[in-house]
Amino acid sequence: MTAPAIPPTEVPVNRLRPRRSCLAVPGSNPRFLEKAQGLPADQVFLDLEDACAPLAKEGARHTIVDALNKGDWTGKIRVVRVNDWTTHWTYRDVVTVVEGAGHNLDCLMLPKVQDAQQIVALDLLLTQIEKTMGFEVGRIGIEAQIENAKGLVNVDAIAAASPRLETIVFGPADFMASISMKTLVVGQQPPGYGADAYHYILMRILMAARTHDLQAIDGPYLQIRDVDAFREVAGRAAALGYDGKWVLHPGQIDAANEIFSPAQEDFDHAELILDAYDYYTSEAGGKKGSAMLGDEMIDEASRKMALVIAGKGRAAGMRRTTAFEIPEA
């Protein structure tokens, strides 16, 4: 079974929205939902899964619909994490939230994804609801959370399962439990292992995401008051190329936004490379395939690398502080 066909004209052209900081908010807590609207997180996901007790889930659906429709989420990606397909809550989570607040919803996050068919099923359900309600078909995206060994083994197929997919998210807590990792601190290196125990997992997810032009998001760090440790863990993911990280507390937001944004010097340098390459490859610049920018030789590969840094900086709202000057003849 393959993902349902969605006409290209009905699929958003660019799903690469900034997700440096992805704030988790319990869907059953109106006070937290209100507070989240004023915080500087790029994305807020209203949680119906782990953050909601079983007896609170039904009520939380309606609380979330109300918050999405009446709240001011300006500048934020609005996401709802539903329960996973192994539970009896999932379909009602999707129907209630999307029918009730589909116009004010950007994505649904599906946790504990184990195979591509779970994404296909969510895509089909979303398409039916959108057609029934008269919504734009395909506008609501999907975020797939990888939380166990089976999901990681199948991550390539998962990443290719639907044109709605926007991100692949690493869920460390459940994943650590699924492979019997010897630590109780989520995101911390297990004792007795001298290397980085998460490197393969993070890279595996990143490769699948990039193969299909998706974003890769690192999961939470639960020691919420230890911002230095959060910076260390987030810095590891950012160095690999991840686009952002979950935050569980307002104190982690600024750190995430900083870590997953380029340094001003790097952003300026990337913009200079793009301007210089554009000039030197033009008729006026001599139609050169490579050229010197100061002491640095730049070429097409330089341009591609610069596009990544410049794109992240622009998405973060950064402004350049330097300008390219055409060299004198």
Coordinates of C-alpha atoms in Angstrom, one line a residue:
M1 CA 0.0 0.0 0.0
T2 CA 1.4 3.4 -0.9
A3 CA 0.6 6.9 0.3
P4 CA -2.5 8.5 -1.2
A5 CA -1.9 10.6 -4.3
I6 CA -2.3 14.3 -3.6
P7 CA -2.1 16.6 -6.7
P8 CA 1.1 18.7 -6.6
T9 CA -0.8 21.9 -6.7
E10 CA -2.5 21.1 -3.4
V11 CA 0.8 20.4 -1.5
P12 CA 2.6 23.4 0.0
V13 CA 5.8 24.2 -2.0
N14 CA 8.0 24.7 1.0
R15 CA 7.6 22.9 4.3
L16 CA 11.0 24.0 5.7
R17 CA 9.7 26.3 8.4
P18 CA 12.0 27.3 11.3
R19 CA 11.9 24.8 14.1
R20 CA 14.9 25.7 16.3
S21 CA 12.8 25.4 19.5
C22 CA 9.8 23.1 19.7
L23 CA 7.9 23.7 22.9
A24 CA 5.9 20.9 24.5
V25 CA 2.7 22.0 26.2
P26 CA 0.2 19.7 28.0
G27 CA -3.1 19.8 26.1
S28 CA -5.0 19.4 29.3
N29 CA -3.6 22.6 31.0
P30 CA -5.3 25.8 29.9
R31 CA -2.9 28.0 31.9
F32 CA 0.1 26.5 30.1
L33 CA -1.6 26.7 26.8
E34 CA -2.2 30.4 27.3
K35 CA 1.4 31.1 28.6
A36 CA 2.9 29.3 25.6
Q37 CA 1.4 31.8 23.2
G38 CA 3.7 34.5 24.5
L39 CA 6.9 32.5 24.5
P40 CA 9.6 32.9 21.7
A41 CA 9.5 29.3 20.6
D42 CA 9.4 28.6 16.8
Q43 CA 7.0 25.8 17.3
V44 CA 4.5 24.8 20.0
F45 CA 3.0 21.4 20.1
L46 CA 0.0 20.8 22.2
D47 CA 0.3 17.3 23.6
L48 CA -2.5 14.7 23.8
E49 CA -0.1 11.8 24.4
D50 CA 2.4 11.5 27.4
A51 CA 1.6 14.9 28.9
C52 CA -2.1 13.9 29.3
A53 CA -3.4 11.3 31.8
P54 CA -5.8 8.8 30.2
L55 CA -8.8 10.3 32.0
A56 CA -7.9 13.8 30.8
K57 CA -7.4 13.0 27.1
E58 CA -11.0 13.4 25.9
G59 CA -11.4 16.8 27.6
A60 CA -8.0 17.9 26.4
R61 CA -9.0 17.5 22.8
H62 CA -11.7 20.2 23.2
T63 CA -9.3 22.3 25.3
I64 CA -6.8 22.3 22.5
V65 CA -9.4 23.1 19.8
D66 CA -10.5 26.1 21.9
A67 CA -6.9 27.2 22.4
L68 CA -6.1 26.9 18.7
N69 CA -9.2 28.8 17.6
K70 CA -9.1 31.6 20.2
G71 CA -5.4 32.0 21.0
D72 CA -2.9 34.2 19.4
W73 CA -0.2 31.9 17.9
T74 CA 1.3 34.5 15.6
G75 CA 4.8 33.5 14.4
K76 CA 4.6 30.0 15.7
I77 CA 4.1 26.6 14.0
R78 CA 1.0 25.1 15.6
V79 CA 1.2 21.3 16.1
V80 CA -0.8 18.8 18.0
R81 CA 0.7 15.5 19.1
V82 CA -2.0 12.8 19.0
N83 CA -1.7 9.4 20.6
D84 CA 0.0 6.6 18.7
W85 CA -1.9 4.0 16.5
T86 CA -1.6 1.2 19.1
T87 CA -4.0 3.0 21.3
H88 CA -7.8 3.5 21.0
W89 CA -7.5 7.3 21.2
T90 CA -5.8 8.1 17.9
Y91 CA -8.7 8.4 15.4
R92 CA -10.8 10.5 17.8
D93 CA -7.8 12.7 18.6
V94 CA -7.4 13.4 14.8
V95 CA -11.1 13.8 14.0
T96 CA -11.9 16.1 17.0
V97 CA -8.8 18.3 16.6
V98 CA -8.8 18.6 12.8
E99 CA -12.6 19.1 12.3
G100 CA -12.7 21.6 15.2
A101 CA -9.5 23.6 14.5
G102 CA -8.2 22.5 11.1
H103 CA -7.9 26.1 9.8
N104 CA -5.7 27.0 12.7
L105 CA -3.5 23.9 12.7
D106 CA -0.2 23.4 10.8
C107 CA 0.8 19.8 11.6
L108 CA -0.1 16.7 13.5
M109 CA 2.7 14.8 15.3
L110 CA 2.4 11.0 15.3
P111 CA 4.4 9.4 18.1
K112 CA 6.0 5.9 18.2
V113 CA 5.9 5.5 14.5
Q114 CA 7.1 2.0 13.6
D115 CA 6.4 1.6 9.9
A116 CA 5.4 3.5 6.8
Q117 CA 1.8 2.3 6.9
Q118 CA 1.1 4.2 10.1
I119 CA 1.9 7.4 8.3
V120 CA -0.2 6.3 5.3
A121 CA -3.1 5.7 7.6
L122 CA -2.8 9.2 9.1
D123 CA -2.5 10.8 5.7
L124 CA -5.7 9.0 4.5
L125 CA -7.7 10.1 7.6
L126 CA -6.5 13.7 7.2
T127 CA -7.5 13.7 3.5
Q128 CA -11.0 12.4 4.3
I129 CA -11.5 15.0 7.0
E130 CA -10.1 17.8 4.8
K131 CA -12.5 16.9 1.9
T132 CA -15.4 16.5 4.2
M133 CA -14.8 19.9 5.9
G134 CA -13.9 21.7 2.7
F135 CA -10.3 22.3 3.9
E136 CA -7.4 22.6 1.5
V137 CA -6.3 19.0 0.8
G138 CA -2.7 18.3 1.9
R139 CA -2.1 21.6 3.8
I140 CA -1.8 20.0 7.2
G141 CA 1.6 18.4 7.6
I142 CA 2.8 15.4 9.6
E143 CA 5.7 15.0 12.0
A144 CA 6.9 11.4 12.6
Q145 CA 8.4 10.6 15.9
I146 CA 10.9 7.7 16.0
E147 CA 10.9 6.1 19.5
N148 CA 11.9 2.5 19.2
A149 CA 14.3 0.2 17.4
K150 CA 11.7 -0.9 14.8
G151 CA 11.0 2.7 13.9
L152 CA 14.6 3.4 13.4
V153 CA 15.1 0.3 11.2
N154 CA 12.2 1.4 9.1
V155 CA 13.0 5.2 9.1
D156 CA 13.8 5.4 5.4
A157 CA 10.4 4.0 4.4
I158 CA 8.7 6.2 7.0
A159 CA 10.4 9.3 5.6
A160 CA 9.1 8.4 2.1
A161 CA 5.5 7.5 3.2
S162 CA 3.7 10.8 2.6
P163 CA 4.1 14.2 0.9
R164 CA 2.6 15.6 4.1
L165 CA 5.8 14.8 6.1
E166 CA 7.7 17.8 7.4
T167 CA 9.9 16.4 10.1
I168 CA 11.4 13.2 11.6
V169 CA 11.7 13.6 15.4
F170 CA 13.9 11.6 17.7
G171 CA 12.1 10.5 20.9
P172 CA 15.0 9.6 23.2
A173 CA 13.1 8.4 26.4
D174 CA 11.0 5.6 24.8
F175 CA 13.9 4.8 22.5
M176 CA 16.3 4.3 25.4
A177 CA 13.9 2.0 27.1
S178 CA 13.2 0.1 23.9
I179 CA 16.9 -0.9 23.5
S180 CA 17.5 -1.3 27.2
M181 CA 20.0 1.5 27.5
K182 CA 21.7 1.6 30.9
T183 CA 20.7 5.1 32.1
L184 CA 17.7 6.8 33.7
V185 CA 18.7 10.3 32.5
V186 CA 17.1 11.0 29.1
G187 CA 19.8 12.2 26.7
Q188 CA 22.7 11.5 29.0
Q189 CA 25.5 9.2 27.9
P190 CA 25.2 5.8 29.6
P191 CA 28.0 4.9 32.0
G192 CA 30.6 2.4 30.7
Y193 CA 30.5 3.5 27.0
G194 CA 33.3 5.8 26.0
A195 CA 31.9 7.1 22.7
D196 CA 28.6 8.9 21.9
A197 CA 25.8 6.4 22.3
Y198 CA 23.4 8.5 20.3
H199 CA 25.5 9.2 17.3
Y200 CA 24.3 6.4 15.1
I201 CA 20.7 7.0 16.0
L202 CA 20.9 10.7 15.3
M203 CA 22.7 10.2 12.0
R204 CA 20.4 7.5 10.9
I205 CA 17.4 9.8 11.4
L206 CA 19.2 12.7 9.8
M207 CA 20.1 10.7 6.6
A208 CA 16.5 9.6 6.2
A209 CA 15.2 13.1 6.7
R210 CA 17.6 14.8 4.3
T211 CA 17.1 12.1 1.6
H212 CA 13.5 13.2 1.5
D213 CA 14.0 16.9 2.1
L214 CA 12.6 16.8 5.6
Q215 CA 13.7 18.5 8.8
A216 CA 15.4 16.5 11.6
I217 CA 14.5 17.4 15.2
D218 CA 16.2 16.2 18.3
G219 CA 14.0 15.2 21.3
P220 CA 13.9 16.6 24.8
Y221 CA 16.4 16.9 27.6
L222 CA 14.5 16.3 30.9
Q223 CA 16.9 18.0 33.3
I224 CA 15.1 21.2 32.7
R225 CA 17.0 23.4 35.1
D226 CA 20.4 22.4 33.9
V227 CA 20.7 24.7 30.9
D228 CA 24.4 24.1 30.5
A229 CA 23.8 20.4 30.0
F230 CA 20.9 21.2 27.6
R231 CA 23.3 23.4 25.6
E232 CA 25.8 20.5 25.4
V233 CA 23.2 18.0 24.2
A234 CA 21.6 20.5 21.8
G235 CA 25.0 21.5 20.5
R236 CA 25.8 17.9 19.5
A237 CA 22.7 17.7 17.4
A238 CA 23.2 21.1 15.9
A239 CA 26.7 20.2 14.9
L240 CA 25.5 17.2 13.0
G241 CA 23.0 19.4 11.1
Y242 CA 19.7 19.0 13.0
D243 CA 17.2 21.8 12.6
G244 CA 16.0 22.1 16.1
K245 CA 15.2 20.5 19.4
W246 CA 12.3 20.0 21.8
V247 CA 12.1 22.3 24.8
L248 CA 10.2 21.4 27.9
H249 CA 10.6 24.6 29.9
P250 CA 10.7 28.3 28.9
G251 CA 14.3 28.4 30.2
Q252 CA 15.5 26.2 27.4
I253 CA 14.0 28.2 24.6
D254 CA 16.6 31.0 24.2
A255 CA 19.4 28.4 24.3
A256 CA 17.8 26.3 21.6
N257 CA 17.1 29.4 19.4
E258 CA 20.7 30.4 19.7
I259 CA 22.3 27.0 19.2
F260 CA 20.3 26.2 16.1
S261 CA 20.9 29.6 14.5
P262 CA 24.1 30.4 12.7
A263 CA 26.6 32.7 14.4
Q264 CA 26.4 36.2 13.0
E265 CA 29.9 35.9 11.5
D266 CA 29.0 32.7 9.7
F267 CA 25.7 34.1 8.4
D268 CA 27.5 37.2 7.0
H269 CA 30.2 35.0 5.5
A270 CA 27.6 32.8 3.8
E271 CA 25.8 35.8 2.3
L272 CA 29.1 37.2 1.0
I273 CA 29.9 33.8 -0.7
L274 CA 26.5 33.8 -2.4
D275 CA 26.9 37.4 -3.6
A276 CA 30.4 36.8 -4.7
Y277 CA 29.7 33.6 -6.5
D278 CA 26.7 35.2 -8.3
Y279 CA 28.9 38.0 -9.5
Y280 CA 31.9 35.9 -10.6
T281 CA 29.8 33.5 -12.6
S282 CA 28.1 36.3 -14.4
E283 CA 29.1 38.0 -17.6
A284 CA 30.3 41.1 -15.8
G285 CA 32.4 38.9 -13.4
G286 CA 34.1 37.0 -16.1
K287 CA 31.9 33.8 -16.2
K288 CA 34.3 32.1 -13.7
G289 CA 33.6 28.7 -12.2
S290 CA 35.7 29.5 -9.2
A291 CA 37.1 32.7 -7.8
M292 CA 38.8 34.2 -4.8
L293 CA 36.9 35.8 -1.9
G294 CA 39.7 37.4 0.1
D295 CA 42.0 34.5 0.8
E296 CA 39.3 31.8 0.2
M297 CA 38.6 30.1 -3.1
I298 CA 34.9 29.7 -3.7
D299 CA 33.1 27.5 -6.2
E300 CA 29.8 25.7 -6.7
A301 CA 30.3 23.5 -3.6
S302 CA 31.0 26.7 -1.6
R303 CA 27.7 28.1 -2.9
K304 CA 25.7 25.0 -1.7
M305 CA 27.3 25.1 1.7
A306 CA 26.6 28.8 2.0
L307 CA 22.9 28.3 1.0
V308 CA 22.4 26.1 4.0
I309 CA 23.8 28.6 6.5
A310 CA 22.2 31.6 4.8
G311 CA 18.8 29.8 4.7
K312 CA 18.9 29.0 8.4
G313 CA 19.8 32.5 9.2
R314 CA 17.1 34.0 7.1
A315 CA 14.5 31.7 8.6
A316 CA 15.7 32.8 12.0
G317 CA 15.1 36.5 11.0
M318 CA 18.8 37.4 11.0
R319 CA 20.1 40.4 9.2
R320 CA 23.5 40.7 7.5
T321 CA 26.0 43.2 8.7
T322 CA 28.3 43.2 5.7
A323 CA 27.9 43.7 1.9
F324 CA 29.7 42.4 -1.1
E325 CA 31.7 45.0 -3.0
I326 CA 32.5 44.4 -6.6
P327 CA 36.3 44.5 -7.0
E328 CA 37.8 47.3 -9.0
A329 CA 39.0 46.4 -12.5

